[in-house]
Tab-separated table of C-alpha atoms in Angstrom:
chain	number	residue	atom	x	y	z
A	1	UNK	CA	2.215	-31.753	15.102
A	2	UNK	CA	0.267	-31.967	11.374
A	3	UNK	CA	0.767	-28.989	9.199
A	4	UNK	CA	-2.031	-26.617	9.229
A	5	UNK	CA	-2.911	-23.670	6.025
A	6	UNK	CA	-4.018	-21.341	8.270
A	7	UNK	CA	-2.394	-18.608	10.232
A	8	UNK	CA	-2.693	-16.891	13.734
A	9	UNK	CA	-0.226	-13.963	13.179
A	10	UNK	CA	-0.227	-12.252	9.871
A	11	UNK	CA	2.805	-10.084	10.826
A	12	UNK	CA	4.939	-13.357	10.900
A	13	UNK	CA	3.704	-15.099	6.971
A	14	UNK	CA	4.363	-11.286	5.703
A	15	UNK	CA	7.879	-11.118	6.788
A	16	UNK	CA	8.319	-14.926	5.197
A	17	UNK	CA	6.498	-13.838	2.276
A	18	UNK	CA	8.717	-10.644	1.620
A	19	UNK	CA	11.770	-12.755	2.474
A	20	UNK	CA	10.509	-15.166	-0.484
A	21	UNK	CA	9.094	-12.420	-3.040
A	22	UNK	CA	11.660	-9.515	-2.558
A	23	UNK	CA	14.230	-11.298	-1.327
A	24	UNK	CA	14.244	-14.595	-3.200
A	25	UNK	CA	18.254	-14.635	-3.853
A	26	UNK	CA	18.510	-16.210	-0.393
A	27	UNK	CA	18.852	-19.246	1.191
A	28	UNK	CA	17.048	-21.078	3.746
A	29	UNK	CA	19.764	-20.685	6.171
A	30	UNK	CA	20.066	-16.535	5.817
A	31	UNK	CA	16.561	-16.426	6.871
A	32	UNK	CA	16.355	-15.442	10.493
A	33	UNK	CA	13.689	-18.378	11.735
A	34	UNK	CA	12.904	-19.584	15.048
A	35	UNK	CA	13.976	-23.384	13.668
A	36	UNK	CA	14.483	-24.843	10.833
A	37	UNK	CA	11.020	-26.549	11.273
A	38	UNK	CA	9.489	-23.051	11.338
A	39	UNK	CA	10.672	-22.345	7.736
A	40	UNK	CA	9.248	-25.344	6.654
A	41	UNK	CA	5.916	-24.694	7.653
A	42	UNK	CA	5.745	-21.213	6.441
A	43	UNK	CA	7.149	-22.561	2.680
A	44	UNK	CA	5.035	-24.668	2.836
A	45	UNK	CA	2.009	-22.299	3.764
A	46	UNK	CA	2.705	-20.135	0.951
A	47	UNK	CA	3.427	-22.603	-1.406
A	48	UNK	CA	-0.289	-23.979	-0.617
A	49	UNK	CA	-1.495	-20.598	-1.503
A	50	UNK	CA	0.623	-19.565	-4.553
A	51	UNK	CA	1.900	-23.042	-5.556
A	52	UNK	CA	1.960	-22.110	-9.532
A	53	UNK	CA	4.331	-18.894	-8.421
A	54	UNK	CA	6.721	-20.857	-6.295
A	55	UNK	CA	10.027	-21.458	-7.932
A	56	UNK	CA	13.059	-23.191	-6.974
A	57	UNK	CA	16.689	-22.306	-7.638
A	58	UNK	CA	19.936	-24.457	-6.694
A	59	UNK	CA	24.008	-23.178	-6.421
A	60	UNK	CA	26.872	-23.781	-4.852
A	61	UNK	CA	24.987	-22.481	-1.384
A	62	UNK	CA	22.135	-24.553	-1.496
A	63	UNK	CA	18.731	-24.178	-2.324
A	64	UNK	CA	16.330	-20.977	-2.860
A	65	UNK	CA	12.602	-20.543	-2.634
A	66	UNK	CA	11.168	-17.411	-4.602
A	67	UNK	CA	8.155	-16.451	-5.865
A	68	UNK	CA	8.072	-15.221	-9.256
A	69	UNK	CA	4.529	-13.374	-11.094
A	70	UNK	CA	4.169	-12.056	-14.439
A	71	UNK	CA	1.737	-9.278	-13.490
A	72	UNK	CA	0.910	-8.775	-17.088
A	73	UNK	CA	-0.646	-12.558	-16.963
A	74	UNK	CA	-2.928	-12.365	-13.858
A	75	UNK	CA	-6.190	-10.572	-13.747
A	76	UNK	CA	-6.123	-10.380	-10.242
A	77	UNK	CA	-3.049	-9.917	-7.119
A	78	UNK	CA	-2.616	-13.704	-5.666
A	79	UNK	CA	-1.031	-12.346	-2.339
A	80	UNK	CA	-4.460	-11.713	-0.982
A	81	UNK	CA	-4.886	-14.665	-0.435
A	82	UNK	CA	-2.477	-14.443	2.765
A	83	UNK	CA	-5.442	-12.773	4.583
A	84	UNK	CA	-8.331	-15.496	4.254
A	85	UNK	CA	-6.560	-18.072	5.743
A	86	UNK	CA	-6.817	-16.377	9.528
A	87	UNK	CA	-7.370	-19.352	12.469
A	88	UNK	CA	-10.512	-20.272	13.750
A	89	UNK	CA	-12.077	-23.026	15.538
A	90	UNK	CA	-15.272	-25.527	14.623
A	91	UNK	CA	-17.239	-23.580	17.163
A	92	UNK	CA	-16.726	-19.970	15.574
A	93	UNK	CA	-17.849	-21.422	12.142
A	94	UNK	CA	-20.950	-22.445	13.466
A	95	UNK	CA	-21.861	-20.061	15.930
A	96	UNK	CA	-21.215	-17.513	12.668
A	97	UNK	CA	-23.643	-19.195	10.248
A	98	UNK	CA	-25.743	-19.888	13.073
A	99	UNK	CA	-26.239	-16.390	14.414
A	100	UNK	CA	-26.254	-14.838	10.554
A	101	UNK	CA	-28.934	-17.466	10.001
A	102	UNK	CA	-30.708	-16.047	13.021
A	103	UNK	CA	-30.651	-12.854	12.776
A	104	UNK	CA	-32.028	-12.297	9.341
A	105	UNK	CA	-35.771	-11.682	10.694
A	106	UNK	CA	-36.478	-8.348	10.214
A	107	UNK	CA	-37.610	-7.776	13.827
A	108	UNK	CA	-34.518	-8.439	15.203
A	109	UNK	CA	-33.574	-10.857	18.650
A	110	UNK	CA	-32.903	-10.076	22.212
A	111	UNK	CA	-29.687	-11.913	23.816
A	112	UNK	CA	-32.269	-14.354	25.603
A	113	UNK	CA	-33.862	-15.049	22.588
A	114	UNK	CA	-31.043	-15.448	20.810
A	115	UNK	CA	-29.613	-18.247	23.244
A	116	UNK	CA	-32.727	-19.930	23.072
A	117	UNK	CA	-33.546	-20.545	19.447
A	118	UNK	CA	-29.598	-21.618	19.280
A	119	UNK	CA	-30.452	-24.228	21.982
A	120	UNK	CA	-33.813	-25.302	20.658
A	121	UNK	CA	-32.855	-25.365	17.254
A	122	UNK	CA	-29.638	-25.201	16.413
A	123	UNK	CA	-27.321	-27.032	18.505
A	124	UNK	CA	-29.973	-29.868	19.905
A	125	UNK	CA	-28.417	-32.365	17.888
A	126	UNK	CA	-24.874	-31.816	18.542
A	127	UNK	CA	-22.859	-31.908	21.648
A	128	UNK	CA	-21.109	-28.358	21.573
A	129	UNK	CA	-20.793	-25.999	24.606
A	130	UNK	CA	-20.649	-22.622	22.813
A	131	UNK	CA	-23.833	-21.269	24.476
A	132	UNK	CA	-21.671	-19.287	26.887
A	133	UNK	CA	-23.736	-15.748	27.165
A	134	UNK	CA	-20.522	-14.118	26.908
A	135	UNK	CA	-18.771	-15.799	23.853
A	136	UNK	CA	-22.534	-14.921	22.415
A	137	UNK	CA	-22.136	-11.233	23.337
A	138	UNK	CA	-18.579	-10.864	22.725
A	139	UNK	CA	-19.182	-12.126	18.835
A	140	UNK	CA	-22.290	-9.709	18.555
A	141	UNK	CA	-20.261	-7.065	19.724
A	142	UNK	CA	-17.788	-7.574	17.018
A	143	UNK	CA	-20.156	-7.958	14.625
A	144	UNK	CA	-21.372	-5.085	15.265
A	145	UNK	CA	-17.803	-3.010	15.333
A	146	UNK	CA	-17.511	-4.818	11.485
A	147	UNK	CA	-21.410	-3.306	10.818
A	148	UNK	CA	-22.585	-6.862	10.195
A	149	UNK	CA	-25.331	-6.597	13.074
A	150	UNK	CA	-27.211	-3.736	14.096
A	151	UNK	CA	-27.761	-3.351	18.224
A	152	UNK	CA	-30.901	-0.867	19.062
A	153	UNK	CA	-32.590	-0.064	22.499
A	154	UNK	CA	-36.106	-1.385	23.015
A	155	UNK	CA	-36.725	-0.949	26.382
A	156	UNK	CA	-34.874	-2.017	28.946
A	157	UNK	CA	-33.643	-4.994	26.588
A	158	UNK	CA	-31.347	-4.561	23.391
A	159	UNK	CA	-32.385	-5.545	20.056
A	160	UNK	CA	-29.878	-7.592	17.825
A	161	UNK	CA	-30.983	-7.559	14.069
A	162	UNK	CA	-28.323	-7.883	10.741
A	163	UNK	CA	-27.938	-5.171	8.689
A	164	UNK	CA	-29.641	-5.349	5.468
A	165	UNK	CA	-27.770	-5.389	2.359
A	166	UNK	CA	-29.045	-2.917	-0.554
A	167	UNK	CA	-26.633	-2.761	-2.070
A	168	UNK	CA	-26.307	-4.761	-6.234
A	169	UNK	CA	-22.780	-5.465	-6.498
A	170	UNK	CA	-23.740	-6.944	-10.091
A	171	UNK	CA	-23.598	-3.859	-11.328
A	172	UNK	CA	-20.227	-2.566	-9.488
A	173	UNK	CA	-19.090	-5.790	-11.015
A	174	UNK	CA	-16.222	-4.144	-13.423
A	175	UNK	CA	-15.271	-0.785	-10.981
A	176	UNK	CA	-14.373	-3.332	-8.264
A	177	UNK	CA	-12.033	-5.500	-10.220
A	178	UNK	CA	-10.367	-2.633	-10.964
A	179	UNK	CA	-10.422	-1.201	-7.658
A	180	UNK	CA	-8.991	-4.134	-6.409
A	181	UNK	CA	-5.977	-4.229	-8.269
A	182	UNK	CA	-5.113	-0.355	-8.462
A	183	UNK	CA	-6.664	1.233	-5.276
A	184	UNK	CA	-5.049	1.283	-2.231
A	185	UNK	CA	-6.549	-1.365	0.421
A	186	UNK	CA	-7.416	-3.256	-2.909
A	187	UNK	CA	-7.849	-6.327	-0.825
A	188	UNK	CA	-11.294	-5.203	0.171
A	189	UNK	CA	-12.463	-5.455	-3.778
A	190	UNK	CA	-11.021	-8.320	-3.532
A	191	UNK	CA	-13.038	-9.962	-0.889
A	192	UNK	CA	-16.372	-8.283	-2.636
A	193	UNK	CA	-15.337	-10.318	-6.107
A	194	UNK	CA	-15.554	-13.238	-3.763
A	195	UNK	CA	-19.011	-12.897	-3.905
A	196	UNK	CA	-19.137	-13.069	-7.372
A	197	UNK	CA	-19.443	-16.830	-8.924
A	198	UNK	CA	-17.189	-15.373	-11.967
A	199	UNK	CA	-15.248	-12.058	-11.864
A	200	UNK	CA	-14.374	-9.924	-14.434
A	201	UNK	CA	-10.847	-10.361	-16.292
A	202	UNK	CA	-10.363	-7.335	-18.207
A	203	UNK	CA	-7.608	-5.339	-16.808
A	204	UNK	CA	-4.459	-5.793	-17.148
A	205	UNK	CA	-1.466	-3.473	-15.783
A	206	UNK	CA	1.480	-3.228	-17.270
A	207	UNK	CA	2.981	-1.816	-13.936
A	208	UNK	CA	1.267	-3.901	-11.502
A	209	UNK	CA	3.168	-3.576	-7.901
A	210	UNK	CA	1.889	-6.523	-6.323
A	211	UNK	CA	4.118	-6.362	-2.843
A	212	UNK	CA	2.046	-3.481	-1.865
A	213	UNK	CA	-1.022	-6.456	-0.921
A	214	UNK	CA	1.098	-7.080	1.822
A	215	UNK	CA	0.896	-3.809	3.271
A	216	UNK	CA	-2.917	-3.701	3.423
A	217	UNK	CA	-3.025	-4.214	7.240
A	218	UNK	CA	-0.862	-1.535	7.860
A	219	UNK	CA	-2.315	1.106	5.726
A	220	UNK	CA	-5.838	0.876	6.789
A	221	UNK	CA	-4.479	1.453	10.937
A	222	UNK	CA	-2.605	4.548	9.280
A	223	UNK	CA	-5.332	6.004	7.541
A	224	UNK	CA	-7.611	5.283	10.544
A	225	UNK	CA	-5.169	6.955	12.629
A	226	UNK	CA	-4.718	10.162	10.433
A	227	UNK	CA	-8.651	10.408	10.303
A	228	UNK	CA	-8.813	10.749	14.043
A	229	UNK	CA	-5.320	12.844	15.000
A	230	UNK	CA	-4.413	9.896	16.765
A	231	UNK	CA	-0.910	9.190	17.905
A	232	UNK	CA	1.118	5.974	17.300
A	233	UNK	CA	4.173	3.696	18.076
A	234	UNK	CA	6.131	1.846	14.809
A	235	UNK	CA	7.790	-0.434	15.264
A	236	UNK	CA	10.126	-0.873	12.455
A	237	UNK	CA	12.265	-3.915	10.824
A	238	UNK	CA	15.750	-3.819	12.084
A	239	UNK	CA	15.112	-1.045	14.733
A	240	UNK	CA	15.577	-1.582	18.375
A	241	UNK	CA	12.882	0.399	19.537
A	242	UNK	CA	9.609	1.613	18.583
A	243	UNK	CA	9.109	5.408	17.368
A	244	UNK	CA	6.350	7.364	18.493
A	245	UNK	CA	4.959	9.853	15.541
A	246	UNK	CA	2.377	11.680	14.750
A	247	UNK	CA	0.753	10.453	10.839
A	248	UNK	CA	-0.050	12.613	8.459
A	249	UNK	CA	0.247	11.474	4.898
A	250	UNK	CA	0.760	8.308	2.883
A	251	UNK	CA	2.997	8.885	-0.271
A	252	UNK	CA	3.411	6.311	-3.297
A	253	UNK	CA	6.122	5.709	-5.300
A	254	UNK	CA	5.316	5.824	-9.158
A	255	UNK	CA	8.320	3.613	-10.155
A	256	UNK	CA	8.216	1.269	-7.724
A	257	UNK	CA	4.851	0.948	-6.074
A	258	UNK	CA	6.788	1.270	-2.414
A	259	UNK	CA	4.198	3.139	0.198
A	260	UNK	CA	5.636	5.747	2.293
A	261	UNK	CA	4.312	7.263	5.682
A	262	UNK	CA	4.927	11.038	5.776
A	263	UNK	CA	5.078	11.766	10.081
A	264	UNK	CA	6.108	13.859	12.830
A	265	UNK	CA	8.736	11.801	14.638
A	266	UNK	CA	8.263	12.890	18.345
A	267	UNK	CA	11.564	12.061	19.436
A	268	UNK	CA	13.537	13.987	17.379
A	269	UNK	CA	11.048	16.775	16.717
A	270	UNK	CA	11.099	16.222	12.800
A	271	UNK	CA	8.922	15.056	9.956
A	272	UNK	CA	10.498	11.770	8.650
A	273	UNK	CA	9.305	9.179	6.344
A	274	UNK	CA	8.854	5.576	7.177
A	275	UNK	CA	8.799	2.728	4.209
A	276	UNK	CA	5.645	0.858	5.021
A	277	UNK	CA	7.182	-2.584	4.005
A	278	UNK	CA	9.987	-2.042	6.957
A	279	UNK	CA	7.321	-1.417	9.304
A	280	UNK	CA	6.657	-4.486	11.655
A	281	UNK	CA	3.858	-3.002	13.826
A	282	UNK	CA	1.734	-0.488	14.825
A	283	UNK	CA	0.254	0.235	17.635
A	284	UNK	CA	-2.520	3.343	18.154
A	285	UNK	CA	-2.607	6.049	21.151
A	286	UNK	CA	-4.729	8.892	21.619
A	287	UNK	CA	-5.688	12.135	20.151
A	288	UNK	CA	-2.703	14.535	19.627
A	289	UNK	CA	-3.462	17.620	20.646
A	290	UNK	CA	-0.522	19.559	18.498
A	291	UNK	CA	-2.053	18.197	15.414
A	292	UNK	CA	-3.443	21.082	13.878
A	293	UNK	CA	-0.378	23.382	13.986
A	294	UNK	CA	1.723	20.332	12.489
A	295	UNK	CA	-0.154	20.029	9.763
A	296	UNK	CA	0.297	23.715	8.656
A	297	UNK	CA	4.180	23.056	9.012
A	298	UNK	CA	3.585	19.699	6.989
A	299	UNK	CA	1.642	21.450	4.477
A	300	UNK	CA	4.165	23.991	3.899
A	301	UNK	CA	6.888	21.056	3.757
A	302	UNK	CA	4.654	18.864	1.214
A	303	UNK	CA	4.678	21.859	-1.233
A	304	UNK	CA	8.351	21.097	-1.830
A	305	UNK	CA	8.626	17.579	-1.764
A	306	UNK	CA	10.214	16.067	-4.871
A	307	UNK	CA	11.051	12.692	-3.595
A	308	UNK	CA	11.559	10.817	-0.748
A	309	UNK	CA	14.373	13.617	0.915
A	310	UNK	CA	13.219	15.900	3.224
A	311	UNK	CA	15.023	18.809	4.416
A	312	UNK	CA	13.026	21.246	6.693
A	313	UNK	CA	15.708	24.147	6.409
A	314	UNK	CA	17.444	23.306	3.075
A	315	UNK	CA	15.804	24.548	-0.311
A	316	UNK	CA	17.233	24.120	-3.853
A	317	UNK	CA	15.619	26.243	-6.633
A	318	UNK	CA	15.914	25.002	-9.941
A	319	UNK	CA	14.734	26.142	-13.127
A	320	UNK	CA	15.207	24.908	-17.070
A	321	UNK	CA	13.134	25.879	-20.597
A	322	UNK	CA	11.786	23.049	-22.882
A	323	UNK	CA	11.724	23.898	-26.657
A	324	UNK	CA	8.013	22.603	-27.175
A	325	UNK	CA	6.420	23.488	-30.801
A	326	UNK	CA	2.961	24.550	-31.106
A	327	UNK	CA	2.136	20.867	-32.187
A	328	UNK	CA	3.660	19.667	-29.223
A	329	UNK	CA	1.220	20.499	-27.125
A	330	UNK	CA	1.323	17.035	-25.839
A	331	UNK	CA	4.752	17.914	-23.798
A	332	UNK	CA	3.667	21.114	-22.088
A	333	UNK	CA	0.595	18.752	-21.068
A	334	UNK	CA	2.212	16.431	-19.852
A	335	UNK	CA	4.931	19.020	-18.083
A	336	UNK	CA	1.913	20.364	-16.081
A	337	UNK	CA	0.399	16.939	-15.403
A	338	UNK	CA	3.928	15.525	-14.092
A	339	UNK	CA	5.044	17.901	-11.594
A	340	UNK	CA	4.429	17.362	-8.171
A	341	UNK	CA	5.887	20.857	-7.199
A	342	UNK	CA	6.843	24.243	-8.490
A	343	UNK	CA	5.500	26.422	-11.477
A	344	UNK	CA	4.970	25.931	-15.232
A	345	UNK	CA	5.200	28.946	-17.322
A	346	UNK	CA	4.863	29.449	-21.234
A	347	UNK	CA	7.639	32.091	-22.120
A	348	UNK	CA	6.812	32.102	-26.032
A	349	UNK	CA	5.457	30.201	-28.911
A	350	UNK	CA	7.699	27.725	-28.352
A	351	UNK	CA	9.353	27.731	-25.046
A	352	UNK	CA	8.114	26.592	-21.475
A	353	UNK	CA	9.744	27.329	-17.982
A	354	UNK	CA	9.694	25.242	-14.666
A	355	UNK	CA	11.156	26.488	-11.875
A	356	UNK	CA	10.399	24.863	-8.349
A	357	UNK	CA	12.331	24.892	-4.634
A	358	UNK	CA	12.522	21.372	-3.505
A	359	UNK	CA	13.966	19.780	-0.888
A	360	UNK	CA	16.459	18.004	-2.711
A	361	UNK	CA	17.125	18.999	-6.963
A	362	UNK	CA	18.922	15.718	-7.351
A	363	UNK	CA	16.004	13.585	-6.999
A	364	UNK	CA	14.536	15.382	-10.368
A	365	UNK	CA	17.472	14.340	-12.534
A	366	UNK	CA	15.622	11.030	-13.347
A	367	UNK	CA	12.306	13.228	-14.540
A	368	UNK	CA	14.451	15.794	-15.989
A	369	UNK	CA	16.578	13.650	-18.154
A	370	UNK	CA	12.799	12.584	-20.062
A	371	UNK	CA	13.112	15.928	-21.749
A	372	UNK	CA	16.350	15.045	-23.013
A	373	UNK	CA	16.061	16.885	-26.737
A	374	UNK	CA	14.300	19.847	-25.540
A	375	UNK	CA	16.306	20.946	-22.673
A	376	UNK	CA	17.364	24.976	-23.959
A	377	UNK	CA	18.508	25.297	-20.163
A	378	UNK	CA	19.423	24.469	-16.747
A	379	UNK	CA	20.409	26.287	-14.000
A	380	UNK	CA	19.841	25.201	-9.788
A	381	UNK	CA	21.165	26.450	-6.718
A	382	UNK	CA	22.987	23.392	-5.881
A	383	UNK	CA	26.048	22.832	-8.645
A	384	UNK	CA	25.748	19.728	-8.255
A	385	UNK	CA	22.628	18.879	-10.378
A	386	UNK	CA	24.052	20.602	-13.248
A	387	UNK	CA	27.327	18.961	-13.048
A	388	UNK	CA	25.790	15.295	-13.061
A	389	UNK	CA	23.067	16.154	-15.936
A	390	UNK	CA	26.174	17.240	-17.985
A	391	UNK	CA	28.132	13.552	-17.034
A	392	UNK	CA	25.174	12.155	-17.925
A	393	UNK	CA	24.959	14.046	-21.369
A	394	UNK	CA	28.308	13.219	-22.062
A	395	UNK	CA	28.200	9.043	-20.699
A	396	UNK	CA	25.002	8.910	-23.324
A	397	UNK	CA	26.909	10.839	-26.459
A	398	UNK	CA	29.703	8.545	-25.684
A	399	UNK	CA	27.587	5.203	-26.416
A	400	UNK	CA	26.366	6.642	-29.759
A	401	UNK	CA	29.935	7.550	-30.429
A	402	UNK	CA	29.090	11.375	-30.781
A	403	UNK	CA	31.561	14.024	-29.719
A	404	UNK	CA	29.571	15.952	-26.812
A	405	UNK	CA	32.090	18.320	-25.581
A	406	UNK	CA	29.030	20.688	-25.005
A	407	UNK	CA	27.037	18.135	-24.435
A	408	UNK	CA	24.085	20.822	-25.034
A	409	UNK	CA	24.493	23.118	-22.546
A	410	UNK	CA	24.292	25.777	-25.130
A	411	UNK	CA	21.192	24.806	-26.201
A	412	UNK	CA	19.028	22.801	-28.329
A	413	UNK	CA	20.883	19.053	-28.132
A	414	UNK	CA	18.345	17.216	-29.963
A	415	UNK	CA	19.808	13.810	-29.283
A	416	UNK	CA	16.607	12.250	-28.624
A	417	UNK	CA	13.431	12.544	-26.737
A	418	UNK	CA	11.059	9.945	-24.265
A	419	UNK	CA	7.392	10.760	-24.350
A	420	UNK	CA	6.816	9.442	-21.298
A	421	UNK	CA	8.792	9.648	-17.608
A	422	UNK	CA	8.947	5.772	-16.973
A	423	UNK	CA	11.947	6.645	-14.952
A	424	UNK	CA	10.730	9.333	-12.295
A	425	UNK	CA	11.971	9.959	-8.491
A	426	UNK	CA	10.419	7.684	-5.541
A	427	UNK	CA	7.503	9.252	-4.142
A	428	UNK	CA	4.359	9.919	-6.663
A	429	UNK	CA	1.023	9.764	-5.580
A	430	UNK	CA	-0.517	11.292	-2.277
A	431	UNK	CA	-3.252	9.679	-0.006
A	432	UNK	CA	-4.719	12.544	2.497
């Protein structure tokens, strides 16, 4: 059978392409394929799509296939281009410019009519058998579910017309190459730059978390489903059955770019989160009647959500000052700005409070730890926080070859200070 680009199943080239992007360091015989014909194909797939990222390394195990992307090099994500490669036959390519062709006059068609003109004057001069009424109606219909085509009542007889397009994308030129590489669901800007003969290469990220494209197909049936209440079933990597829960938020790591679901797991009668890259499927159910009164729980959860730990019982209250002078302004700003919980309070000229319950202190350590210089104190209900800040006080004295006995627990250890929390916990942003 020849090798063909395109795909039928998108879940099946994302788990290849996560086994060769994320998981490069293996070889072609860890990967859990039907046959060893199967991994060919889909190597080969991707390497026809991202052939200038494909690398190749050889040990004592064999060889390994991994993509590798200097983010900071490309204007633009190049794993969108997994989802314009979907299957389709002769017929549907035709039929498509056919009908768009068609159904440009501004007075719009009836189903008869459309039939017609494609017989008289489309497909006269070739021998095709698409003019099946109900291959007709069934790709109006979808059309229409995509907002592509318009359907109105005239009559007794529907009207099929396409939608007109007002809108200039020359001038949304620069917001959507930037949309499409730091939005969520980016791929959409990225199918409107299509359009575009040349698209603009400004932006560049420094952080650029490129894995998420993958991901795109999942997010948008989450989102839809949290718009309309509805329940669903995930099926997730690994797991031997699916889960039914109830959606409510999407989280985003600020370190690492990793999406998480935030949902009521109806089995076990708790909110969980779900790492969108280990979830295979989804598949949508109704309306959930309960919805309402489990967001007010959620709510009152999300207000103490550090990281990704949850703990519907368990609350650790923590509190520590920052030293911040009068010209430092910067720090209290950025104190405010940073915290994704909890209470920031100016004590005196030159000393700031947080204090927050979480569901989990240890996740903050990471955050923390960017105050390092200005930390006057620290004190949380779980020992345990303070005990590791201290090790960690003492591990970094040690490589500067500094005796930290205190390690600055008495207050100001001015060992240092980072301006900015590159290291933070795992969950960041929130998408409602």
């Amino acid at each position: 059978m020849a090798y063909n680009e395109l795909i039928k199943s998108f879940a099946k080239i994302r788990g290849y392409m996560r086994e060769f992007y994320v998981y490069g360091f293996r070889h072609r015989l860890d990967i859990d394929a039907k046959s060893a014909r199967s991994y060919d194909n889909e190597r080969r797939r991707v390497e026809s799509w991202l052939g200038e990222y494909m690398h190749f390394g050889q040990d004592e195990e064999g060889k390994r296939t991994y993509l590798s992307v200097d983010s900071r090099a490309i204007p633009h994500n190049p794993l969108y281009k997994a989802f314009k490669t979907k299957s389709f036959t002769d017929n549907d390519v035709m039929l498509h410019f056919y009908l768009m062709d068609l159904l440009s006059e501004e007075e719009g068609l009836t189903m008869n009519e459309i039939i017609d003109e494609l017989e008289e004057e489309y497909f006269c001069d070739f021998d095709v058998n698409v003019l099946d009424e109900s291959t007709i109606r069934k790709k109006l219909k979808e059309y229409e579910q995509l907002g592509l085509v318009e359907k109105k009542r005239q009559g007794r007889e529907s009207i099929y017309r396409k939608v007109p397009d007002g809108v200039n994308l020359d001038s949304w030129r620069d917001a959507v190459s930037f949309y499409s590489e730091a939005a969520p669901l980016g791929v959409i800007g990225s199918y409107l730059l299509d359009k575009y003969e040349n698209s603009s290469e400004f932006f560049r990220f420094k952080h650029h978390h490129l894995m998420t494209a993958l991901d795109s197909e999942i997010l948008y049936t989450l989102m839809d489903a949290i718009m309309r209440h509805a329940e669903l079933k995930l099926t997730m990597l690994k797991a031997k059955k699916s889960i039914p829960v109830i959606p409510f938020r999407i989280y985003v790591s600020t370190q690492y770019g990793r999406q998480y679901l935030l949902a009521w797991n109806m089995n076990v009668k708790q909110f969980r989160f779900y790492r969108m890259d280990c979830i295979l499927y989804v598949s949508t159910g109704g309306e959930n009647k309960n919805w309402n009164d489990l967001y007010d729980q959620m709510q009152e959860l999300a207000s103490h959500i550090w990281g990704a730990a949850l703990s519907e019982e368990k609350r650790d209250h923590i509190e520590f000052t920052l030293r911040i002078e009068p010209y430092a302004g910067y720090v209290a700003q950025r104190l405010e700005r940073e915290k994704r919980c909890g209470i920031v309070e100016q004590i005196n000229e030159d000393t700031w409070k947080f204090s927050a319950d979480v569901c989990d202190a240890l996740e903050m350590l990471p955050w923390i730890r960017t105050f390092t210089g200005r930390i006057r104190s620290l004190s949380c209900s779980n020992p345990e926080v303070e005990t590791r800040l201290w090790k960690d006080m003492e591990a970094m004295y040690a490589l500067y070859g500094i005796d930290g006995a205190d390690c600055g627990k008495s207050g100001d250890a001015d060992v240092g200070e980072s301006e900015t929390a590159d290291e933070k916990g795992e969950i960041g942003d929130v998408i409602s």
